[in-house]
Short mmCIF file of C-alpha atoms in Angstrom, two decimals:
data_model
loop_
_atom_site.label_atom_id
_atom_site.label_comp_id
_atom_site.label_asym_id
_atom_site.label_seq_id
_atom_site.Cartn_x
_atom_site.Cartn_y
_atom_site.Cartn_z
CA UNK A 1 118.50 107.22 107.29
CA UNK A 2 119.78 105.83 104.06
CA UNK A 3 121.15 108.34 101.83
CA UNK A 4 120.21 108.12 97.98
CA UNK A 5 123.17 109.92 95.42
CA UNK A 6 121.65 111.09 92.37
CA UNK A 7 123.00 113.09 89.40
CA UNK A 8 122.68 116.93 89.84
CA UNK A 9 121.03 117.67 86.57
CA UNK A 10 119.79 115.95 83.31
CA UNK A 11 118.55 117.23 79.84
CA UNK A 12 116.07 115.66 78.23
CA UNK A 13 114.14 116.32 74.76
CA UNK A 14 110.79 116.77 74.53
CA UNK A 15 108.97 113.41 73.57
CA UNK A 16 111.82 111.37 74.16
CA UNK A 17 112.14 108.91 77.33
CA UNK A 18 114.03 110.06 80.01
CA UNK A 19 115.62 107.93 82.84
CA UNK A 20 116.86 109.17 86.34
CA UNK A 21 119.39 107.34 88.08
CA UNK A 22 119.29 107.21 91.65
CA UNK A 23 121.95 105.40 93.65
CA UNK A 24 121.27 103.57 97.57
CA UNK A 25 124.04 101.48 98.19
CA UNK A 26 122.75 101.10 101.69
CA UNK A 27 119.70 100.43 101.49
CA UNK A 28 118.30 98.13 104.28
CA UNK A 29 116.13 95.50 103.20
CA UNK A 30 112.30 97.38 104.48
CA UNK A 31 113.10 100.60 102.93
CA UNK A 32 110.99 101.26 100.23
CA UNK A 33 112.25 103.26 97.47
CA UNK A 34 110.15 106.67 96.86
CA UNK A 35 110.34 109.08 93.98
CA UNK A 36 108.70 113.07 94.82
CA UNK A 37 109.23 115.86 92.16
CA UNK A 38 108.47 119.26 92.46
CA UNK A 39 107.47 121.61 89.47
CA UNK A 40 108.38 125.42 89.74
CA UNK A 41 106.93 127.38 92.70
CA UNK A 42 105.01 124.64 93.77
CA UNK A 43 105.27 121.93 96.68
CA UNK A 44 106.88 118.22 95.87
CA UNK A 45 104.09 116.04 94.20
CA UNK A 46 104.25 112.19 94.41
CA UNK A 47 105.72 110.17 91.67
CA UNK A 48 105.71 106.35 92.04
CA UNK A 49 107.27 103.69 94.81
CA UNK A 50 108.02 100.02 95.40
CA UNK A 51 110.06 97.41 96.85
CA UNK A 52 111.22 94.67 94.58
CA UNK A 53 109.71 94.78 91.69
CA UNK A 54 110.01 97.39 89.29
CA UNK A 55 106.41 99.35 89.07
CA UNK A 56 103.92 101.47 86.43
CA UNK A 57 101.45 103.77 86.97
CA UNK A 58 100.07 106.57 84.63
CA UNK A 59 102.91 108.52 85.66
CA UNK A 60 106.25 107.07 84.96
CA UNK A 61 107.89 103.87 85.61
CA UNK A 62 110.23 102.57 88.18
CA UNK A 63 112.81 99.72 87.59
CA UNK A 64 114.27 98.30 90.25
CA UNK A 65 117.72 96.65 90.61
CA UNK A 66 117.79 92.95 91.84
CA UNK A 67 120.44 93.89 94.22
CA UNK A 68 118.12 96.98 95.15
CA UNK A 69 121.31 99.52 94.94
CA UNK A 70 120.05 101.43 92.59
CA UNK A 71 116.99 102.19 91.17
CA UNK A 72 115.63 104.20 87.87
CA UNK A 73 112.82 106.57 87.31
CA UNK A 74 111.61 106.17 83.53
CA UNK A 75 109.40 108.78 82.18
CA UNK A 76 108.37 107.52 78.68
CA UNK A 77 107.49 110.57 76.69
CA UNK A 78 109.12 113.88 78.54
CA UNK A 79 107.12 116.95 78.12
CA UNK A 80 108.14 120.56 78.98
CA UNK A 81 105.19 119.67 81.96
CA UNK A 82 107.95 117.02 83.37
CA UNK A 83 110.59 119.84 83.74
CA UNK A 84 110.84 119.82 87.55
CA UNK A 85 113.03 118.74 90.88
CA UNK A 86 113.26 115.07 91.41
CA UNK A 87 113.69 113.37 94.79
CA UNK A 88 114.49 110.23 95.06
CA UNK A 89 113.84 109.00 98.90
CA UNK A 90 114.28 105.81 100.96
CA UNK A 91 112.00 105.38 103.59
CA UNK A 92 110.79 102.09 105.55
CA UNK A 93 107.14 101.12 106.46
CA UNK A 94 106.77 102.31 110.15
CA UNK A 95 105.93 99.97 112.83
CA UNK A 96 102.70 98.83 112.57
CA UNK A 97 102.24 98.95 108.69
CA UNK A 98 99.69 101.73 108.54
CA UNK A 99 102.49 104.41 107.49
CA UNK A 100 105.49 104.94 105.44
CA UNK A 101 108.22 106.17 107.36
CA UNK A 102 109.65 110.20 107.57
CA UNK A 103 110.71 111.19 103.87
CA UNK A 104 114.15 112.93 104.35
CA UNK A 105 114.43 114.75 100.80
CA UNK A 106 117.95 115.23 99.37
CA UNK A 107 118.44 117.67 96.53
CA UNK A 108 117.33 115.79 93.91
CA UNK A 109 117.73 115.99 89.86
CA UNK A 110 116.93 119.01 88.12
CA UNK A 111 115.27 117.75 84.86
CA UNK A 112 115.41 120.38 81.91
CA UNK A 113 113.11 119.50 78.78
CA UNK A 114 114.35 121.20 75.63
CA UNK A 115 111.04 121.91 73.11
CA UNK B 1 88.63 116.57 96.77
CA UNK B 2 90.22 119.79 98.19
CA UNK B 3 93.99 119.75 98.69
CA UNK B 4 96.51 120.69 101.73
CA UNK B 5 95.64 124.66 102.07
CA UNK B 6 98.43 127.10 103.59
CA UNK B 7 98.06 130.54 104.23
CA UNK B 8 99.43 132.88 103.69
CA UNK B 9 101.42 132.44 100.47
CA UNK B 10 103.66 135.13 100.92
CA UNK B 11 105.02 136.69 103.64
CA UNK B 12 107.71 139.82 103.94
CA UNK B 13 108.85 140.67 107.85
CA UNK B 14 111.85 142.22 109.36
CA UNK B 15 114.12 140.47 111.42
CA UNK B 16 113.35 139.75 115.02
CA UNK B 17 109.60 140.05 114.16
CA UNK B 18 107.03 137.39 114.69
CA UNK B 19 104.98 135.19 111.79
CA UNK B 20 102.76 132.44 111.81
CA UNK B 21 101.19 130.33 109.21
CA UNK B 22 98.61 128.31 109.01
CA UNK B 23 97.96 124.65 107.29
CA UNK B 24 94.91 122.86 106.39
CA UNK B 25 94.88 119.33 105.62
CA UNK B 26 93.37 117.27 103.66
CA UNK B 27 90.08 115.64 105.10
CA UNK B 28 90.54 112.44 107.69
CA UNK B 29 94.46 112.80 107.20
CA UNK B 30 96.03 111.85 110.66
CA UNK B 31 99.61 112.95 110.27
CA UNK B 32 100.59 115.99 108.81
CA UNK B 33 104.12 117.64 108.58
CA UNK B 34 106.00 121.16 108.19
CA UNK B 35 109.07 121.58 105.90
CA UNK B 36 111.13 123.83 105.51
CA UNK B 37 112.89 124.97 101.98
CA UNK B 38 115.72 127.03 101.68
CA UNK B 39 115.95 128.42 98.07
CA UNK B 40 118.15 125.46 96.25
CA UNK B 41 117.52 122.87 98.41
CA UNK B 42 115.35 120.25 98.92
CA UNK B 43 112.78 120.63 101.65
CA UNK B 44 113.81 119.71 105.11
CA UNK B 45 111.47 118.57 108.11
CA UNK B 46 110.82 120.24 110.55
CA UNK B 47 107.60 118.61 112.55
CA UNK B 48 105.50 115.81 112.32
CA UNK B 49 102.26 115.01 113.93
CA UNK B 50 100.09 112.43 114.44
CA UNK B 51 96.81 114.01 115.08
CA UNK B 52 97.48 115.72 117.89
CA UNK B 53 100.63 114.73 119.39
CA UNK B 54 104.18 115.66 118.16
CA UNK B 55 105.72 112.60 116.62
CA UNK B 56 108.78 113.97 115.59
CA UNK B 57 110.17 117.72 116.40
CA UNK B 58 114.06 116.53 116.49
CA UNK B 59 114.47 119.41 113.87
CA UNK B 60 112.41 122.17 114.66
CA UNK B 61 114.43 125.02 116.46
CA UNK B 62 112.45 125.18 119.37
CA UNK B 63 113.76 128.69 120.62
CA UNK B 64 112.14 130.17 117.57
CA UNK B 65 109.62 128.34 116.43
CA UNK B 66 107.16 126.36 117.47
CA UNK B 67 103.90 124.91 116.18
CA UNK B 68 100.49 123.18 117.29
CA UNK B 69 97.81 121.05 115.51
CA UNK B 70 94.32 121.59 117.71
CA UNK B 71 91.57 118.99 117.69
CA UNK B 72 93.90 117.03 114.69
CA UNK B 73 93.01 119.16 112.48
CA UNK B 74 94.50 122.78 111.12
CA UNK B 75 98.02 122.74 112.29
CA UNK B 76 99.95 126.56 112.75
CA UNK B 77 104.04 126.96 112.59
CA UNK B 78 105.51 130.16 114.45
CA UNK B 79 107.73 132.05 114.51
CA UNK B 80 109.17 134.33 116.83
CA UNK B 81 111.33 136.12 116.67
CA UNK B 82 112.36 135.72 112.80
CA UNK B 83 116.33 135.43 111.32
CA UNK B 84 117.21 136.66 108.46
CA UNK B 85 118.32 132.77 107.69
CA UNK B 86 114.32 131.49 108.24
CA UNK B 87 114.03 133.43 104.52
CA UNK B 88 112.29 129.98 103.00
CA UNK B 89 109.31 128.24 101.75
CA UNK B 90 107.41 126.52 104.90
CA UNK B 91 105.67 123.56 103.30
CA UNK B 92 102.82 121.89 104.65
CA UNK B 93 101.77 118.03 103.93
CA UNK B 94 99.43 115.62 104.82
CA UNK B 95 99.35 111.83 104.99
CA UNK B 96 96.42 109.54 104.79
CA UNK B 97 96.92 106.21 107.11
CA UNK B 98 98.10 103.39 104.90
CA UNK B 99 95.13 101.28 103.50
CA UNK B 100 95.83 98.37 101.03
CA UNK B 101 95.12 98.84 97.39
CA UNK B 102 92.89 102.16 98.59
CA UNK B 103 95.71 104.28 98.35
CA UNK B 104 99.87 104.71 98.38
CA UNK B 105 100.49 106.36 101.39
CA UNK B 106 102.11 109.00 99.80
CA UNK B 107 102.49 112.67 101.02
CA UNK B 108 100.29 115.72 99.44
CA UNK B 109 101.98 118.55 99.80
CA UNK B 110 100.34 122.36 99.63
CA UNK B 111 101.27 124.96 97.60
CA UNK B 112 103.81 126.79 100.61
CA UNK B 113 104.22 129.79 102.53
CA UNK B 114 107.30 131.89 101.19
CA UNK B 115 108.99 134.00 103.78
CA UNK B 116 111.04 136.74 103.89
CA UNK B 117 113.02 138.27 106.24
CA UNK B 118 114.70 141.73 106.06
#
């Protein structure tokens, strides 16, 4: 499996933007970059993915390096909700296109908000 | 719609005892999965199956635990007998197959089973 490096821990403000750095170096060229977090005492929740081309749902954004090494989770406007565990995970489709591949979870980012 | 329910959510045993738990998935999800989480880490898997059928089990310590999904559905992890190092959170998530713009394909995790072991 590829192996993602991201920072241990960030700070963030509360209603400021916050972007997570996550490193794949090797990366192969079907893996599909996956971010998970997980709020306190609960189980990880989905985040966002792509490929390519950076992404935007209601969530949070993901931008995308052209070389695909790295990528960046963007959350526009923290709140003290957004204070959680983030994984970022490489994982390919699996053969026959109908599922992503096994998500191997590192230890993630631990994302502090400050009120 | 009703998400991935475990059972139970908290769990206290002494070593070399037995436990089980028990997952519920969401509806029409074929593969489902069992992590495990060790407090300060992030969760590691332990199973996966595909309906029925074991697709992956190259983590699971198979001389303590052990699990089974009947009929595709409810899926149960055991174990016997317990370590003081299975202390975790057993996480249960399910998978609906890929479907164009219908969905992501992501995972939906339930809420855990935390167990302790004395």
């Amino acid at each position: 499996d590829a192996k993602t490096t991201q920072p241990n821990s960030m700070e963030s403000n509360e209603e400021e933007p916050v972007h997570l750095p996550c490193n794949h170096s090797t990366i192969s060229g079907t893996d599909y970059i996956h971010w998970y977090r997980q709020l306190p005492s609960q189980g990880p929740e989905y985040v966002i993915h792509g490929l390519t081309s950076n992404v935007n749902n209601r969530m949070a954004s993901l931008a995308i390096a052209e070389d695909r090494k790295s990528s960046t989770l963007i959350l526009h406007r923290a709140t003290l909700r957004d204070a959680a565990v983030y994984y970022c995970i490489l994982s390919p489709l699996a053969a026959g296109g109908t599922s992503y591949g096994k998500l191997t979870f590192g230890q993630g980012t631990i994302l502090t908000v400050h009120p | 719609e009703a998400g991935v329910a475990q059972s139970p959510r908290y769990k206290i045993i002494e070593k070399r005892q037995s436990v089980a738990f028990w997952c519920n998935p969401i509806s029409g999800h074929a593969t489902l999965y069992w992590y495990q989480q060790i407090l300060g880490q992030g969760p590691k898997l332990l199973i996966q199956f595909q309906n029925n059928g074991v697709v992956d089990d190259s983590q699971l310590p198979k001389d303590r635990f052990s699990a089974e999904r009947l009929k595709g559905v409810d899926s149960t992890l055991k174990i016997q007998p317990a370590k003081l190092e299975d202390s975790a959170v057993y996480l249960c998530a399910s998978r609906p197959r890929l479907a164009g713009d219908t969905n992501t394909g992501e995972l939906f995790f339930g809420e855990g089973s935390r167990l302790t072991v004395l």
